[in-house]
Short mmCIF file of C-alpha atoms and ligand atoms in Angstrom, two decimals:
data_model
loop_
_atom_site.label_atom_id
_atom_site.label_comp_id
_atom_site.label_asym_id
_atom_site.label_seq_id
_atom_site.Cartn_x
_atom_site.Cartn_y
_atom_site.Cartn_z
CA MET A 1 120.34 92.42 112.76
CA SER A 2 116.74 92.84 113.88
CA SER A 3 114.11 91.01 111.83
CA LYS A 4 111.60 93.79 112.38
CA PHE A 5 111.29 97.02 110.42
CA LYS A 6 108.81 99.78 110.98
CA ILE A 7 107.37 101.22 107.79
CA ALA A 8 105.12 104.19 107.14
CA LEU A 9 102.65 104.59 104.29
CA ILE A 10 101.58 108.18 103.74
CA GLN A 11 98.07 108.75 102.45
CA LEU A 12 98.72 112.26 101.29
CA LEU A 13 96.14 114.84 100.32
CA VAL A 14 97.23 116.08 96.92
CA SER A 15 96.27 119.44 95.48
CA SER A 16 97.12 121.31 92.34
CA SER A 17 99.96 123.30 93.88
CA LYS A 18 103.03 121.27 93.16
CA ALA A 19 105.48 123.14 95.38
CA LYS A 20 103.13 123.10 98.37
CA ASN A 21 102.45 119.49 97.96
CA ILE A 22 106.11 118.61 97.82
CA SER A 23 106.82 120.52 101.03
CA HIS A 24 103.78 118.99 102.68
CA ALA A 25 105.00 115.52 101.66
CA CYS A 26 108.37 116.24 103.26
CA GLU A 27 106.71 117.38 106.49
CA LEU A 28 104.82 114.14 106.76
CA ILE A 29 107.89 112.09 105.87
CA SER A 30 109.79 113.75 108.72
CA LYS A 31 106.89 113.09 111.06
CA ALA A 32 106.86 109.40 110.09
CA ALA A 33 110.63 109.11 110.46
CA SER A 34 110.49 110.69 113.92
CA THR A 35 108.39 107.74 115.11
CA GLY A 36 111.10 105.31 114.04
CA ALA A 37 109.94 104.30 110.55
CA LYS A 38 112.87 103.12 108.44
CA LEU A 39 111.00 102.96 105.13
CA VAL A 40 108.48 105.60 104.08
CA VAL A 41 106.24 105.33 101.03
CA LEU A 42 104.29 108.08 99.25
CA PRO A 43 101.20 107.52 97.08
CA GLU A 44 100.81 107.45 93.33
CA CYS A 45 100.80 110.83 91.67
CA PHE A 46 101.56 112.76 94.83
CA ASN A 47 102.81 115.97 93.27
CA SER A 48 100.15 116.50 90.64
CA PRO A 49 96.40 116.07 90.25
CA TYR A 50 95.55 112.65 88.91
CA GLY A 51 94.52 112.69 85.28
CA VAL A 52 96.01 112.38 81.85
CA LYS A 53 95.43 116.04 81.00
CA TYR A 54 97.63 117.20 83.89
CA PHE A 55 100.68 115.12 83.07
CA PRO A 56 102.34 117.33 80.44
CA GLU A 57 102.15 120.37 82.74
CA TYR A 58 103.31 118.59 85.87
CA ALA A 59 105.86 116.26 84.31
CA GLU A 60 109.51 116.78 85.12
CA THR A 61 112.82 115.18 84.39
CA ILE A 62 114.84 113.13 86.87
CA PRO A 63 116.62 114.79 88.56
CA GLY A 64 114.14 117.66 88.91
CA GLU A 65 112.27 119.73 91.49
CA THR A 66 110.42 116.85 93.09
CA THR A 67 113.20 114.29 93.09
CA ASN A 68 115.70 116.79 94.50
CA ALA A 69 113.32 117.47 97.37
CA LEU A 70 112.80 113.76 98.01
CA LYS A 71 116.51 113.14 97.97
CA ASN A 72 117.08 115.76 100.66
CA CYS A 73 114.18 114.50 102.66
CA ALA A 74 115.50 110.90 102.66
CA LYS A 75 118.93 112.11 103.70
CA GLN A 76 117.78 114.45 106.45
CA ASN A 77 115.64 111.74 107.97
CA GLN A 78 118.02 108.88 107.21
CA ILE A 79 115.35 106.63 105.79
CA PHE A 80 114.60 104.60 102.72
CA LEU A 81 112.03 106.57 100.76
CA VAL A 82 109.80 105.46 97.90
CA GLY A 83 108.50 108.49 96.07
CA GLY A 84 105.04 107.18 95.11
CA SER A 85 104.90 108.21 91.53
CA ILE A 86 105.24 111.36 89.51
CA PRO A 87 104.75 112.15 85.85
CA GLU A 88 108.26 111.90 84.40
CA ARG A 89 109.46 113.35 81.11
CA ASP A 90 112.54 111.67 79.63
CA GLU A 91 115.14 113.18 77.27
CA SER A 92 113.06 112.31 74.22
CA GLY A 93 109.91 113.95 75.66
CA LYS A 94 108.09 110.71 76.44
CA LEU A 95 106.04 110.69 79.64
CA PHE A 96 106.08 107.90 82.21
CA ASN A 97 104.39 107.24 85.51
CA THR A 98 107.52 106.87 87.60
CA SER A 99 108.42 106.01 91.15
CA THR A 100 111.84 106.90 92.56
CA ILE A 101 113.67 105.20 95.43
CA TYR A 102 116.23 106.76 97.80
CA ASN A 103 118.48 105.27 100.45
CA PRO A 104 119.20 106.90 103.84
CA HIS A 105 122.18 108.76 102.28
CA GLY A 106 119.81 110.45 99.87
CA GLU A 107 121.08 108.53 96.86
CA LEU A 108 118.67 107.60 94.09
CA ILE A 109 118.94 103.81 94.09
CA GLY A 110 116.23 102.87 91.65
CA ILE A 111 113.30 103.93 89.56
CA PHE A 112 110.22 102.03 88.49
CA ARG A 113 108.11 103.08 85.53
CA LYS A 114 104.53 101.86 85.59
CA MET A 115 104.36 98.79 83.43
CA HIS A 116 100.65 98.26 82.69
CA LEU A 117 98.86 101.31 81.36
CA PHE A 118 95.18 101.72 82.03
CA ASP A 119 93.00 102.34 78.98
CA ILE A 120 89.25 102.32 79.16
CA ASP A 121 86.58 103.70 76.89
CA ILE A 122 82.92 103.20 77.69
CA PRO A 123 80.97 105.60 75.47
CA GLY A 124 78.92 108.10 77.43
CA LYS A 125 80.44 106.98 80.72
CA ILE A 126 84.15 107.05 81.12
CA THR A 127 87.18 107.47 78.93
CA PHE A 128 90.62 107.25 80.44
CA LYS A 129 93.47 106.49 78.11
CA GLU A 130 96.79 106.51 79.83
CA SER A 131 98.52 105.22 76.74
CA ASP A 132 97.68 108.48 74.89
CA ALA A 133 99.80 110.35 77.40
CA LEU A 134 102.20 107.85 78.88
CA ALA A 135 104.68 105.21 77.80
CA PRO A 136 105.03 101.95 79.74
CA GLY A 137 108.09 100.88 81.68
CA ASN A 138 109.55 97.49 80.82
CA GLN A 139 111.53 96.53 83.88
CA LEU A 140 111.05 95.18 87.37
CA THR A 141 112.65 97.16 90.18
CA THR A 142 113.82 95.82 93.52
CA PHE A 143 115.96 97.26 96.29
CA ASP A 144 117.53 95.79 99.41
CA ILE A 145 117.02 97.33 102.84
CA SER A 146 119.34 94.76 104.38
CA ASP A 147 120.97 91.48 103.35
CA ASP A 148 117.76 89.61 104.04
CA PHE A 149 115.06 92.18 103.28
CA ARG A 150 114.20 92.83 99.63
CA VAL A 151 111.46 95.13 98.39
CA GLY A 152 109.75 95.20 94.98
CA LEU A 153 107.78 98.03 93.44
CA ALA A 154 104.92 98.40 90.99
CA ILE A 155 102.21 101.01 90.44
CA CYS A 156 98.42 100.96 90.78
CA TYR A 157 96.92 99.01 87.87
CA ASP A 158 99.98 96.73 87.97
CA VAL A 159 98.38 95.10 91.06
CA ARG A 160 95.85 93.42 88.77
CA PHE A 161 98.59 91.37 87.10
CA PRO A 162 99.48 88.39 89.32
CA LEU A 163 102.34 87.21 87.12
CA LEU A 164 104.22 90.44 87.75
CA ALA A 165 103.92 89.92 91.51
CA SER A 166 105.06 86.30 91.07
CA LEU A 167 108.14 87.50 89.21
CA TYR A 168 108.94 89.72 92.18
CA SER A 169 108.51 86.72 94.44
CA LYS A 170 110.87 84.76 92.22
CA ARG A 171 113.38 87.58 92.63
CA GLY A 172 113.25 87.02 96.38
CA CYS A 173 111.13 89.97 97.53
CA HIS A 174 109.63 90.06 101.02
CA LEU A 175 107.55 93.19 100.55
CA LEU A 176 105.79 94.50 97.49
CA LEU A 177 104.73 98.15 97.30
CA TYR A 178 101.95 99.49 95.12
CA PRO A 179 101.49 103.25 95.15
CA GLY A 180 98.01 103.41 93.59
CA ALA A 181 94.87 105.43 93.18
CA PHE A 182 91.76 103.32 92.75
CA ASN A 183 88.50 105.18 92.29
CA MET A 184 85.22 105.11 94.20
CA THR A 185 83.94 102.09 92.23
CA THR A 186 87.01 99.89 91.86
CA GLY A 187 88.30 100.84 95.31
CA PRO A 188 85.51 99.34 97.44
CA ALA A 189 85.18 96.37 95.09
CA HIS A 190 88.79 95.35 94.46
CA TRP A 191 91.54 97.30 96.22
CA GLU A 192 91.77 95.30 99.43
CA LEU A 193 90.99 92.01 97.71
CA LEU A 194 93.80 92.50 95.19
CA LEU A 195 96.34 93.48 97.84
CA ARG A 196 95.44 90.49 100.00
CA SER A 197 95.49 88.19 96.98
CA ARG A 198 98.97 89.27 95.92
CA ALA A 199 100.14 88.77 99.52
CA LEU A 200 98.73 85.25 99.68
CA ASP A 201 99.82 84.26 96.17
CA ASN A 202 103.39 85.04 97.08
CA GLN A 203 103.55 84.90 100.88
CA MET A 204 104.85 88.43 100.94
CA TYR A 205 103.96 91.61 102.75
CA VAL A 206 102.04 93.88 100.38
CA ALA A 207 101.26 97.58 100.75
CA GLY A 208 98.91 99.73 98.69
CA VAL A 209 99.45 103.47 99.16
CA SER A 210 96.76 105.83 97.89
CA PRO A 211 96.36 109.59 97.84
CA ALA A 212 93.69 110.83 100.26
CA HIS A 213 90.15 111.35 98.95
CA ASP A 214 89.50 114.88 97.77
CA GLU A 215 85.87 115.69 97.14
CA ASN A 216 86.86 118.67 94.97
CA ALA A 217 89.33 116.86 92.72
CA ASP A 218 88.46 115.62 89.21
CA TYR A 219 89.61 112.19 90.20
CA LYS A 220 88.27 111.02 93.53
CA ALA A 221 90.59 108.43 95.00
CA TRP A 222 89.31 105.70 97.30
CA GLY A 223 92.17 106.17 99.77
CA HIS A 224 92.24 103.17 102.15
CA THR A 225 95.99 102.79 102.22
CA THR A 226 96.55 99.23 103.43
CA LEU A 227 99.32 96.95 104.66
CA VAL A 228 98.83 93.17 104.45
CA ASP A 229 101.07 90.55 106.03
CA THR A 230 102.28 87.23 104.67
CA TRP A 231 99.24 85.40 106.05
CA GLY A 232 96.86 87.76 104.24
CA THR A 233 95.90 89.63 107.41
CA ILE A 234 95.48 93.40 107.26
CA ILE A 235 97.91 94.86 109.78
CA GLY A 236 97.52 98.53 108.92
CA LYS A 237 94.79 100.51 107.26
CA CYS A 238 93.09 103.89 107.16
CA GLU A 239 89.98 105.33 105.56
CA MET A 240 89.79 108.22 103.09
CA ASN A 241 91.36 111.22 104.85
CA GLU A 242 94.99 112.17 105.00
CA GLU A 243 96.72 109.83 107.44
CA ILE A 244 99.94 107.92 107.98
CA VAL A 245 99.56 104.16 108.26
CA TYR A 246 102.30 102.47 110.27
CA GLY A 247 103.13 98.81 110.33
CA GLU A 248 105.86 96.37 111.17
CA ILE A 249 107.49 94.03 108.67
CA ASP A 250 108.54 90.95 110.64
CA LEU A 251 110.79 88.71 108.58
CA GLU A 252 110.61 85.93 111.18
CA HIS A 253 106.84 85.90 110.80
CA LEU A 254 107.28 85.65 107.05
CA LYS A 255 109.60 82.66 107.42
CA THR A 256 107.26 80.96 109.87
CA VAL A 257 104.29 81.32 107.54
CA ARG A 258 106.30 80.02 104.60
CA LYS A 259 107.20 76.95 106.66
CA GLN A 260 103.64 76.37 107.81
CA LEU A 261 102.30 76.50 104.28
CA PRO A 262 105.20 75.69 101.98
CA TYR A 263 103.39 76.20 98.70
CA LEU A 264 105.97 78.54 97.21
CA SER A 265 108.51 75.73 97.19
CA GLN A 266 105.98 73.15 95.99
CA GLN A 267 105.19 74.69 92.65
CA ARG A 268 105.32 72.29 89.71
CA HIS A 269 107.91 74.00 87.57
CA ASP A 270 108.13 70.77 85.59
CA VAL A 271 104.55 71.43 84.45
CA TYR A 272 104.50 75.25 84.27
CA THR A 273 107.01 78.02 84.52
CA LEU A 274 107.15 81.77 84.73
CA GLU A 275 109.94 83.54 82.95
CA GLU A 276 111.13 87.12 83.14
CA LYS A 277 112.21 88.53 79.79
CA LYS A 278 114.77 91.28 79.75
CA LEU A 279 113.75 94.10 77.48
CA GLU A 280 115.57 97.27 76.64
CA LYS A 281 114.40 100.08 78.89
C1 LIG B 301 99.98 107.08 86.79
O1 LIG B 301 98.99 106.31 86.26
C2 LIG B 301 97.74 106.66 86.67
C3 LIG B 301 96.74 105.73 86.14
O2 LIG B 301 96.88 104.50 86.68
C4 LIG B 301 97.46 107.97 86.18
O3 LIG B 301 96.12 108.30 86.24
C5 LIG B 301 98.25 108.72 87.12
O4 LIG B 301 97.91 110.03 87.08
C6 LIG B 301 99.60 108.48 86.73
N1 LIG B 301 100.40 109.14 87.64
C7 LIG B 301 101.44 109.77 87.25
C8 LIG B 301 102.17 110.38 88.30
O5 LIG B 301 101.80 109.85 86.12
C1 LIG B 302 86.10 103.88 88.20
O1 LIG B 302 86.75 103.17 87.21
C2 LIG B 302 85.98 102.12 86.68
C3 LIG B 302 86.87 101.33 85.79
O2 LIG B 302 87.39 102.12 84.83
C4 LIG B 302 84.79 102.69 85.98
O3 LIG B 302 84.03 101.65 85.43
C5 LIG B 302 83.99 103.48 86.97
O4 LIG B 302 82.93 104.12 86.32
C6 LIG B 302 84.84 104.50 87.67
N1 LIG B 302 84.08 105.04 88.76
C7 LIG B 302 84.03 106.31 89.04
C8 LIG B 302 83.27 106.68 90.25
O5 LIG B 302 84.59 107.14 88.37
C1 LIG B 303 99.46 117.27 99.86
C2 LIG B 303 99.30 118.67 99.91
O1 LIG B 303 100.09 119.51 100.03
N1 LIG B 303 98.33 118.92 99.96
C3 LIG B 303 98.33 120.20 99.97
C4 LIG B 303 98.75 120.53 98.61
O2 LIG B 303 98.66 121.85 98.66
C5 LIG B 303 97.38 122.28 98.99
C6 LIG B 303 97.37 123.70 98.89
O3 LIG B 303 97.68 124.05 97.64
C7 LIG B 303 96.96 121.99 100.33
O4 LIG B 303 95.62 122.40 100.56
C8 LIG B 303 96.99 120.59 100.43
O5 LIG B 303 96.79 120.29 101.77
#
């Protein structure tokens, strides 16, 4: 089996029309697949405007309108598809920030619910309390594209937590995906640095997939969807407009880098350890 996989990261322009945005997402997914991409990733919050006040209106159950569309889209194009994130409502009415994963048969093979919720309150400046509206997920999510290619998934603010990325490394991931929407302050300051840091910490490929910048939206995303390789080099990137970023995951390159700098296998687990705890979902 080839050690190279083409992936596509879609920096989608999101508006407040859910149905239009879903069909637009599917158009771009088909476009990406037609160039040979085997894995396609959508941004955080791609079917709804970004903001706590929109979640109750846009939230849906799984399966629902959005996930049914994604399922068909994965199947038609015979690709692995990571559905960025959507506001999800579960049976009990709780809301989550949830990413869904499909295989090339259109089967839902995993979901990830954002683990770290972003709460901030600076009087007179900014208040953003995700925990008022959302509940956190408690589980890591990985999926296998082949016997030797494992992908892990987390969302946006989760990228600031290096131990989570290290747990994914411990689970054997080669690529870590972060659908995310940093803003115009945190984006320029931290987005690229965090993605490159997580890649270097763990000698993994790391991708951050943002919605496109929309000057008229309440929340103005930084965009700058980025793919980083195992060496920390940026191998794919765009600016703020809608665009598809393509890149190649080369598992031989990953192995070579891990041999050149074998720090993952030289950790002192006799001195420190990292442990994953299994919680109820
Ligand atoms: C997910 O979390 C972000 C905050 O990090 C929130 O603003 C965003 O709108 C949420 N997205 C969804 C789809 O719930
Ligand atoms: C972006 O978010 C940061 C962190 O919450 C906040 O301090 C900053 O004011 C925000 N910037 C904009 C442009 O909204
Ligand atoms: C992503 C997307 O579809 N964007 C579209 C969402 O729908 C609006 C129209 O409602 C389009 O303008 C956006 O291009």
